[in-house]
Amino acid sequence: MDKHYDPDVKFKLDMGKAHPAPTAITRGQWSSKLDFLLAVAGQIIGLGNVWRFPYLCYKNGGGVFFIPYILFLFTCGIPLFLMETSLGQYTTQGSITCWRKICPLFEGIGYGSQVVVLYSSIYYIIILAWAFFYLFSSFSSELPWASCRNSWNTETCVEFDRKVDHINWSVAVNATSPVREFWERRVLNITGNIHELGNIRWELALCLLLSWIICYFCVWKGVKSTGKVVYFTATFPYVMLVVLLVRGVTLPGAIEGIKFYLYPDPSRLTDPQVWMDAGTQIFYSYAICIGCLTALGSYNKYNNNCYKDCIYLCLLNSGTSFVAGFAIFSALGFMAYEQNTEISKVAESGPGLAFIVYPRAVAMMPLPQLWAIFFFIMIILLGLDSEFVGLEALTTAISDMNPSFFHVGHRRKLLLLAISVGCFFIGLVMVTEGGLYIFQLFDYYSVSGMTLLLFSILQSVSVGWVFGADRFYDIIEDMIGYRPLPLIKYCLKYITPVICMGTFFFSFVKYTPLKFNNTFEYPWWGYALGWWFTLSSTLMVPFWMMYNLSITPGTLRQRISILCTPADDLPLTKAQKNKKLEANRPFSSNVSELEMTNLTTSRDTDHM
């Protein structure tokens, strides 16, 4: 005979098995508030602040670019930033188990975000390997990318930066600069196409191994080690940035570079691509929708003022991007002045700025080795804390799924070691002679703007409508003692999903397949690999929706209702506790009256 159970009861039992009592496991917390602030600052302030924001600013109308940028910051950036951090603090869980507790129907957001973190951990650290190679190369009597007198240089190499008499001096059409040949022939030794991966560049492989060893020992003890390392990795880049800024603005031609960076062009606001660039820059630079903020917030104390923290950190991030533009464009202005050319011809973004343009500018400065060392130390530290904090978030998400196993002995360290070793061996493909082709596939598709936009839409809808914006505000009020500005609540419910949907559809319509250096088209399997990177994360959401619906008992309506109900073991707010007490009061008063009646009857019986 079959036994029939109430669906709600069975679901609660299953959830209880999946989530052991948190008091049984010592999970750890930040030793101080500053640990948390520096860890988040290290995660969100990275290479994009230096090599992407200044370029987007000059490209999209200079000073007027701040109009769409600030609009996206307050309508999407800060609300989603606060939502992820506060949910982690409230649930004390990593990304996957946080969404399982908040809204099981959207559990796939947690899995999808961790797939994105895994992909970014594999390829982002390659940049550190390149930066280490340049740093070690800077310790020489002459910077190796400053001249054509090296074994790797070709006959077409021309030292454009040398001040010579250019009259009657003809340059070959295929002439190349020494800095580009150092990058393409010495560092990468890049092959002709993606079909030729070539051999592993063992010097780069050793730099990659060094990067992974440093990252591993930065997080191997969890927040205890991460919270201490960020005191150096999150602050020292600012020292380097200030040094480079002071040096940059004192160079001839720096003022022209800064004017070029900020000169406003209001007509650019009519171009939808400007608004698209502003939105995607917010999502990239604020580490939104990849689960890192949830993991970092989960190690906070329950009553930490996450609202103020979010405001300060967001302003710090945007302020750093703004100041970095002065340091970069002052150097580019100097380089344009020395070469007697326009700044637009030397301005680039991404790896091209860090490994071609800026090293070229440094080579033209007095004491070039010193400034090269400062610059690449800044690049390494900016990338390092973003890398190891992402690694900490991934480890937290996995270990929180089974804390009774991973939080025992050295199992968490072994999990971290397994992730690091696996990522290192996969990353070796990108330090081959054709590795740059694979790197660009990772960069373009694995952390694509459409993926982040889709996750942001799902997150704002699940919290704003399913979990409830009012309930979310009650939680924040219970944690910090007051309610944030109502604007954030309305953004999560209405403005954020609408803006993200519009940006998502616009990016979908404007989508163009990746071309290497904007010229070389990838083979079909290259695009298939790229779309695998994108779909393997985004499809986690509908996959887990269908899976959870299939294993939950009851009718479809009952299943959806159960999967939209938060877990019972979440902390109760003061309002929920008071409501629970009021619900129990009539029962308590009836019991008291019954006891008094029995007592009176007993006394009367005794007197008879």
XYZ file of C-alpha atoms in Angstrom:
608
model
C 0.000 0.000 0.000
C 1.422 3.372 -1.023
C 1.824 6.038 1.621
C 0.813 9.572 0.762
C 2.691 12.436 2.367
C 1.862 16.082 2.449
C 4.042 17.762 -0.230
C 5.006 20.616 2.073
C 6.169 18.251 4.782
C 8.263 16.222 2.389
C 9.864 19.325 0.953
C 10.818 20.601 4.392
C 12.352 17.253 5.265
C 14.416 17.261 2.059
C 15.590 20.784 2.668
C 16.549 19.868 6.205
C 18.732 17.050 4.924
C 20.357 19.327 2.351
C 21.127 22.037 4.915
C 22.608 20.879 8.212
C 22.206 23.161 11.179
C 24.723 25.997 10.757
C 25.682 25.849 14.433
C 27.211 22.412 13.944
C 29.891 23.739 11.580
C 32.378 26.529 12.254
C 32.319 28.495 9.010
C 34.393 31.537 9.959
C 33.901 35.301 9.726
C 35.933 38.342 8.798
C 38.099 39.311 11.753
C 37.231 42.969 11.174
C 35.061 45.150 8.975
C 38.152 46.419 7.166
C 38.955 42.870 6.009
C 35.614 42.711 4.228
C 35.904 46.167 2.689
C 39.393 45.521 1.338
C 38.435 42.064 0.027
C 35.476 43.472 -1.909
C 37.557 46.440 -3.098
C 40.206 44.007 -4.317
C 37.580 42.011 -6.207
C 35.755 44.860 -7.935
C 38.728 47.178 -8.576
C 40.731 45.387 -11.208
C 42.264 45.699 -14.620
C 39.040 46.956 -16.191
C 39.307 50.170 -14.159
C 42.691 50.895 -15.727
C 42.467 49.624 -19.277
C 38.751 49.677 -20.139
C 36.985 52.615 -18.477
C 39.345 55.427 -19.668
C 39.188 54.115 -23.233
C 35.374 53.918 -23.172
C 35.217 57.419 -21.746
C 37.224 59.040 -24.560
C 35.559 56.842 -27.214
C 32.012 57.717 -26.110
C 32.074 61.475 -25.804
C 34.519 62.225 -22.993
C 32.831 63.896 -20.023
C 29.283 63.277 -21.312
C 29.894 59.525 -20.937
C 29.405 60.043 -17.195
C 25.697 60.768 -17.769
C 24.729 57.225 -18.876
C 27.426 55.754 -16.611
C 26.015 57.401 -13.460
C 22.453 56.526 -14.523
C 23.368 52.835 -14.786
C 25.339 53.066 -11.544
C 22.347 54.204 -9.449
C 19.613 52.228 -11.234
C 21.428 48.917 -11.738
C 24.875 48.870 -10.153
C 24.167 49.880 -6.552
C 20.795 48.018 -6.203
C 22.232 44.720 -7.478
C 25.452 45.216 -5.512
C 23.462 45.736 -2.303
C 21.157 42.824 -3.080
C 23.959 40.287 -3.559
C 26.013 41.431 -0.569
C 23.068 41.616 1.838
C 21.651 38.233 0.796
C 25.031 36.644 1.470
C 25.184 38.347 4.867
C 21.618 37.275 5.707
C 21.932 33.629 4.681
C 25.653 33.155 5.560
C 25.887 30.997 2.445
C 27.782 30.964 -0.828
C 26.094 31.715 -4.138
C 24.522 28.300 -4.813
C 23.070 27.562 -1.368
C 22.057 31.201 -0.924
C 19.674 31.014 -3.883
C 18.533 27.554 -2.800
C 17.438 29.064 0.511
C 16.033 32.337 -0.825
C 14.142 30.993 -3.842
C 14.756 27.349 -4.838
C 13.087 27.919 -8.222
C 16.009 30.183 -9.174
C 18.732 27.953 -7.736
C 20.245 27.750 -11.221
C 21.420 31.388 -10.865
C 23.882 30.177 -8.254
C 25.177 27.338 -10.417
C 25.377 29.504 -13.539
C 27.286 32.272 -11.761
C 29.859 29.792 -10.475
C 30.398 28.437 -13.983
C 31.192 32.015 -15.018
C 33.618 32.367 -12.084
C 35.300 29.099 -13.058
C 35.794 30.234 -16.655
C 37.063 33.654 -15.606
C 39.487 32.064 -13.109
C 40.951 29.942 -15.900
C 41.640 32.733 -18.372
C 41.971 35.902 -16.226
C 45.135 34.615 -14.561
C 46.828 34.382 -17.977
C 47.055 38.182 -17.861
C 49.046 37.861 -14.628
C 51.433 35.454 -16.346
C 52.022 38.017 -19.116
C 52.491 40.790 -16.541
C 55.039 38.723 -14.581
C 56.957 38.113 -17.825
C 57.085 41.862 -18.517
C 58.018 42.600 -14.901
C 60.966 40.208 -14.975
C 62.010 41.601 -18.369
C 62.074 45.114 -16.885
C 65.098 44.254 -14.751
C 67.609 44.897 -17.523
C 70.014 47.638 -18.548
C 67.744 48.442 -21.491
C 64.063 47.586 -21.783
C 63.890 44.738 -24.321
C 60.916 46.301 -26.115
C 62.667 49.666 -26.566
C 64.941 48.726 -29.496
C 65.169 46.543 -32.598
C 68.559 45.126 -31.609
C 67.271 41.804 -30.279
C 67.336 38.259 -31.589
C 63.558 38.139 -32.058
C 63.344 41.363 -34.094
C 62.744 41.226 -37.840
C 64.144 43.307 -40.683
C 60.907 45.308 -40.805
C 61.326 46.499 -37.195
C 61.557 50.284 -37.009
C 62.250 52.353 -33.905
C 59.593 54.975 -34.537
C 60.159 56.593 -31.161
C 63.763 57.617 -31.884
C 64.061 61.323 -32.608
C 65.671 61.450 -36.024
C 65.371 63.615 -39.074
C 62.263 62.298 -40.777
C 62.897 64.244 -43.996
C 63.312 61.914 -46.979
C 62.907 58.940 -44.641
C 60.644 56.305 -46.153
C 59.089 53.579 -44.014
C 58.027 50.210 -45.366
C 54.295 49.553 -45.425
C 54.734 46.436 -43.290
C 57.020 48.139 -40.752
C 56.485 47.133 -37.116
C 57.515 48.670 -33.795
C 59.899 46.961 -31.343
C 57.237 46.906 -28.607
C 54.814 45.038 -30.857
C 57.472 42.572 -31.951
C 58.401 41.957 -28.314
C 54.752 41.183 -27.570
C 54.021 39.056 -30.623
C 57.394 37.347 -31.190
C 59.130 37.268 -27.802
C 56.257 36.901 -25.324
C 53.687 35.010 -27.402
C 55.563 33.874 -30.524
C 52.079 33.778 -31.979
C 51.221 31.385 -34.797
C 49.515 32.280 -38.065
C 46.045 30.953 -37.161
C 44.023 29.090 -34.554
C 44.633 25.736 -36.254
C 48.282 25.945 -35.162
C 48.489 25.971 -31.365
C 52.208 25.264 -31.492
C 54.389 24.534 -28.467
C 53.970 25.643 -24.875
C 55.871 28.820 -24.038
C 57.650 27.454 -20.985
C 58.637 30.845 -19.627
C 54.962 31.859 -19.673
C 53.997 28.479 -18.202
C 56.357 29.085 -15.257
C 54.893 32.584 -14.797
C 51.424 30.999 -14.848
C 52.504 28.447 -12.246
C 53.897 31.247 -10.067
C 50.577 33.116 -10.335
C 48.590 30.038 -9.276
C 50.923 29.311 -6.338
C 50.495 32.880 -5.072
C 46.707 32.736 -5.503
C 46.467 29.385 -3.712
C 48.345 30.530 -0.630
C 46.377 33.780 -0.538
C 43.139 31.856 0.106
C 44.206 28.445 1.410
C 43.065 29.277 4.968
C 39.807 30.863 3.845
C 38.879 34.309 5.099
C 41.642 34.160 7.712
C 44.320 34.395 5.022
C 42.300 36.337 2.438
C 41.421 39.019 4.992
C 45.114 39.645 5.710
C 46.521 39.457 2.166
C 44.130 42.122 0.854
C 45.677 44.676 3.229
C 48.583 44.709 0.762
C 47.088 43.649 -2.579
C 44.111 46.041 -2.380
C 46.014 49.102 -1.126
C 49.429 48.989 -2.797
C 47.998 49.429 -6.344
C 46.781 52.842 -5.184
C 50.331 53.763 -4.223
C 51.518 52.717 -7.683
C 48.601 54.544 -9.334
C 49.411 57.784 -7.483
C 53.102 57.474 -8.423
C 52.242 56.926 -12.094
C 49.664 59.733 -11.984
C 52.141 62.244 -10.554
C 54.743 61.189 -13.085
C 52.243 61.262 -15.934
C 50.831 64.758 -15.365
C 54.347 66.232 -15.199
C 55.273 64.956 -18.677
C 55.109 67.226 -21.737
C 51.911 66.696 -23.689
C 50.034 65.347 -20.647
C 47.470 68.170 -20.677
C 46.495 67.378 -24.254
C 46.038 63.734 -23.309
C 43.768 64.641 -20.381
C 41.740 67.003 -22.595
C 41.322 64.195 -25.097
C 40.142 61.928 -22.250
C 37.479 64.279 -20.887
C 36.557 66.674 -23.717
C 32.732 66.478 -23.881
C 30.908 65.653 -27.092
C 27.147 65.867 -26.301
C 26.158 64.537 -29.736
C 27.428 61.085 -28.712
C 24.475 60.690 -26.309
C 22.211 60.002 -29.269
C 24.208 56.857 -30.102
C 22.691 53.747 -28.405
C 26.140 52.112 -28.347
C 27.281 54.720 -25.798
C 24.526 53.660 -23.397
C 25.324 50.016 -24.074
C 28.995 50.572 -23.203
C 28.054 52.388 -19.991
C 25.794 49.554 -18.859
C 28.221 46.742 -19.632
C 31.065 48.620 -17.904
C 28.999 48.760 -14.702
C 28.360 45.013 -14.803
C 31.969 44.151 -15.609
C 33.646 46.425 -13.067
C 31.265 45.792 -10.136
C 31.556 41.973 -10.257
C 27.750 41.766 -10.342
C 25.951 38.483 -11.015
C 28.960 36.177 -10.601
C 28.367 35.244 -6.958
C 31.555 36.765 -5.529
C 29.748 39.518 -3.601
C 27.378 36.949 -2.082
C 30.293 34.800 -0.911
C 32.204 37.736 0.563
C 29.100 39.096 2.288
C 28.375 35.682 3.809
C 31.383 36.043 6.136
C 30.021 39.274 7.653
C 28.415 39.544 11.060
C 24.627 39.626 10.914
C 24.342 43.270 12.015
C 27.046 44.642 9.699
C 25.900 47.802 7.896
C 26.118 46.380 4.385
C 24.125 49.324 2.992
C 26.794 51.918 3.797
C 29.517 49.510 2.742
C 27.935 49.131 -0.698
C 27.595 52.864 -1.258
C 31.212 53.534 -0.255
C 32.610 50.642 -2.295
C 30.662 51.590 -5.419
C 31.845 55.195 -5.208
C 35.421 54.026 -4.591
C 35.268 51.791 -7.657
C 33.976 54.488 -9.982
C 36.350 57.073 -8.491
C 39.314 54.770 -9.125
C 38.277 54.349 -12.761
C 38.031 58.121 -13.156
C 41.454 58.818 -11.602
C 43.102 55.979 -13.552
C 42.076 57.746 -16.740
C 44.300 60.702 -15.827
C 47.305 58.417 -15.265
C 46.772 56.550 -18.545
C 45.924 59.444 -20.843
C 48.637 61.725 -19.491
C 51.150 59.055 -20.574
C 49.394 58.634 -23.936
C 49.466 62.403 -24.422
C 53.202 62.358 -23.781
C 53.700 59.544 -26.284
C 51.677 61.382 -28.938
C 53.716 64.523 -28.233
C 57.019 62.654 -28.640
C 55.888 61.019 -31.880
C 54.214 64.172 -33.192
C 50.990 62.288 -33.885
C 47.348 62.319 -32.776
C 46.333 60.683 -29.491
C 43.568 58.730 -31.215
C 46.248 56.805 -33.105
C 47.949 55.583 -29.927
C 44.920 55.026 -27.654
C 43.855 51.422 -27.127
C 42.027 49.357 -24.511
C 42.464 45.917 -22.968
C 45.703 43.938 -23.251
C 46.785 46.210 -26.108
C 47.019 49.116 -23.636
C 48.819 47.174 -20.908
C 51.307 45.274 -23.057
C 51.856 47.462 -26.132
C 50.840 51.104 -25.696
C 51.828 51.839 -22.096
C 55.161 49.933 -22.240
C 55.918 51.970 -25.358
C 55.177 55.177 -23.455
C 57.299 54.014 -20.519
C 60.248 53.305 -22.820
C 60.239 56.988 -23.810
C 60.444 58.269 -20.215
C 63.593 58.963 -18.194
C 64.464 55.962 -15.979
C 62.153 53.697 -18.021
C 62.983 50.538 -16.018
C 61.690 52.130 -12.805
C 58.351 53.180 -14.302
C 57.941 49.839 -16.058
C 58.449 47.997 -12.762
C 55.918 50.245 -11.007
C 53.361 49.816 -13.792
C 53.545 46.028 -13.968
C 53.503 45.643 -10.185
C 50.258 47.647 -10.242
C 48.847 45.448 -13.041
C 49.794 42.258 -11.154
C 48.269 43.373 -7.856
C 45.092 44.661 -9.512
C 44.607 41.319 -11.224
C 45.840 39.178 -8.339
C 43.202 40.061 -5.751
C 40.413 39.874 -8.339
C 41.654 36.372 -9.183
C 42.068 34.939 -5.705
C 38.869 36.501 -4.346
C 36.992 34.865 -7.229
C 38.735 31.607 -6.313
C 37.595 32.057 -2.703
C 34.000 32.613 -3.877
C 34.050 29.436 -5.974
C 35.482 27.382 -3.113
C 32.924 28.848 -0.701
C 30.020 28.007 -3.023
C 31.124 24.363 -3.385
C 32.034 23.800 0.277
C 28.733 25.303 1.496
C 26.849 22.655 -0.480
C 28.235 20.004 1.869
C 29.806 21.768 4.870
C 29.850 18.668 7.073
C 32.324 17.135 4.600
C 34.419 20.052 3.349
C 34.828 21.894 6.662
C 36.524 18.947 8.323
C 40.303 18.752 8.531
C 42.119 19.852 5.387
C 39.379 18.937 2.915
C 38.619 22.535 2.008
C 42.297 23.133 1.249
C 42.355 20.011 -0.899
C 39.259 21.229 -2.762
C 41.001 24.535 -3.405
C 44.133 22.685 -4.537
C 42.120 20.524 -6.948
C 40.472 23.601 -8.485
C 43.815 25.403 -8.801
C 45.621 22.437 -10.362
C 42.766 21.762 -12.801
C 42.577 25.407 -13.869
C 46.357 25.557 -14.263
C 46.461 22.609 -16.653
C 43.551 23.968 -18.715
C 45.257 27.361 -18.773
C 48.373 25.824 -20.329
C 46.481 25.833 -23.625
C 46.533 29.650 -23.479
C 50.300 29.866 -22.998
C 50.990 27.962 -26.189
C 52.115 29.814 -29.296
C 48.501 29.968 -30.484
C 47.081 30.491 -27.006
C 45.979 34.073 -27.641
C 43.270 32.793 -30.010
C 41.810 30.641 -27.220
C 42.214 33.460 -24.692
C 40.067 35.785 -26.778
C 37.363 33.120 -27.078
C 37.251 32.867 -23.274
C 37.259 36.642 -22.870
C 34.532 37.294 -25.443
C 32.085 34.495 -24.649
C 32.568 33.144 -21.101
C 31.910 36.427 -19.272
C 29.855 38.048 -21.997
C 27.673 41.053 -21.392
C 24.545 39.133 -22.407
C 25.204 36.480 -19.748
C 25.591 39.056 -16.980
C 22.550 40.994 -18.178
C 20.401 37.844 -18.194
C 21.493 36.958 -14.656
C 20.770 40.514 -13.497
C 17.230 40.344 -14.916
C 16.583 37.010 -13.177
C 18.047 38.203 -9.881
C 16.035 41.425 -9.756
C 12.813 39.607 -10.698
C 13.333 36.786 -8.188
C 14.074 39.150 -5.282
C 11.818 42.041 -6.298
C 8.736 39.955 -7.119
C 9.057 36.330 -5.980
C 10.919 36.718 -2.694
C 9.394 40.171 -2.251
C 11.014 43.610 -2.217
C 9.249 44.481 1.059
C 10.521 41.293 2.715
C 14.011 42.095 1.380
C 13.801 45.573 2.931
C 12.591 44.085 6.222
C 15.700 41.889 6.263
C 18.032 44.830 5.657
C 16.231 46.856 8.337
C 16.644 43.987 10.776
C 20.374 43.743 10.012
C 21.349 47.436 9.965
C 18.585 49.031 12.070
C 16.932 51.218 9.418
C 15.488 50.990 5.918
C 17.576 52.110 2.898
C 16.305 54.660 0.418
C 13.011 53.515 -1.181
C 14.579 54.212 -4.591
C 16.596 50.978 -4.392
C 13.458 48.919 -3.763
C 11.668 50.433 -6.741
C 14.764 49.945 -8.885
C 14.855 46.221 -8.063
C 11.162 45.837 -8.870
C 10.787 48.001 -11.947
C 13.724 50.037 -13.231
C 16.594 47.521 -13.036
C 14.839 44.656 -14.886
C 13.462 47.022 -17.555
C 16.836 48.671 -18.224
C 18.631 45.328 -18.227
C 16.070 43.826 -20.600
C 16.438 46.749 -22.982
C 20.234 46.517 -22.870
C 20.086 42.732 -23.288
C 17.921 42.884 -26.414
C 20.006 45.700 -27.851
C 23.221 43.703 -27.336
C 21.526 40.657 -28.866
C 20.509 42.609 -31.962
C 23.942 44.241 -32.272
C 25.804 40.966 -31.684
C 28.701 40.310 -34.032
C 30.853 37.148 -33.982
C 34.341 37.481 -32.576
C 37.140 38.277 -35.021
C 40.761 38.045 -33.957
C 42.243 41.564 -34.249
C 38.947 42.496 -35.973
C 40.117 40.706 -39.140
C 40.579 36.970 -38.658
C 37.394 34.864 -38.495
C 37.402 31.768 -36.321
C 36.483 28.326 -37.724
C 33.050 26.907 -36.924
C 34.365 24.891 -33.986
C 35.866 28.045 -32.502
C 32.453 29.740 -32.431
C 30.894 26.502 -31.159
C 33.388 26.502 -28.288
C 32.585 30.143 -27.572
C 28.855 29.537 -27.457
C 29.483 26.567 -25.177
C 31.129 28.988 -22.724
C 28.048 31.236 -22.869
C 25.267 28.633 -22.841
C 26.846 26.324 -20.250
C 26.317 29.055 -17.661
C 23.045 30.655 -18.799
C 21.245 27.348 -19.405
C 21.877 26.364 -15.790
C 18.883 28.496 -14.805
C 16.170 26.753 -16.907
C 17.843 23.366 -16.340
C 17.613 23.638 -12.543
C 14.102 25.049 -12.779
C 12.948 21.953 -14.673
C 14.931 19.613 -12.432
C 13.540 21.079 -9.200
C 10.015 21.059 -10.611
C 10.403 17.400 -11.588
C 11.574 16.207 -8.139
C 9.134 18.300 -6.078
C 5.838 16.476 -5.272
C 2.366 17.888 -5.848
C 0.537 19.563 -8.694
C 2.351 22.069 -10.888
C 0.834 24.954 -8.933
C 1.874 23.383 -5.629
C 5.381 22.741 -6.921
C 5.831 26.342 -8.038
C 4.471 27.562 -4.696
C 6.866 25.324 -2.766
C 9.866 26.334 -4.900
C 9.058 30.030 -4.443
C 8.997 29.654 -0.639
C 12.191 30.539 1.277
C 13.776 27.903 3.536
C 12.483 27.618 7.101
C 15.932 27.788 8.698
C 16.620 31.369 7.581
C 16.987 33.913 10.410
C 13.724 35.543 11.506
C 13.519 39.316 11.430
C 12.074 41.219 14.392
C 8.844 41.769 12.461
C 8.542 38.028 11.777
C 9.251 37.192 15.427
C 6.601 39.651 16.628
C 4.101 38.242 14.139
C 4.842 34.749 15.374
C 4.359 35.813 18.997
C 1.038 37.468 18.195
C -0.130 34.304 16.441
C 0.659 32.284 19.581
C -0.914 34.684 22.092
C -4.587 33.534 21.810
C -3.506 29.971 22.409
C -1.437 31.049 25.403
C -4.274 33.084 26.907
C -6.739 30.194 26.443
C -4.338 27.866 28.202
C -3.957 30.338 31.043
C -7.748 30.673 31.440
C -8.127 26.878 31.412
C -5.422 26.522 34.051
C -7.087 29.158 36.248
C -10.447 27.367 35.919
C -8.898 24.044 36.893
C -7.127 25.687 39.818
C -10.381 27.288 41.075
C -12.254 23.989 40.728
C -9.513 22.210 42.633
C -9.624 24.749 45.455
C -13.439 24.481 45.711
C -13.135 20.706 45.889
C -10.592 20.966 48.696
C -12.903 23.202 50.770
C -15.882 20.860 50.416
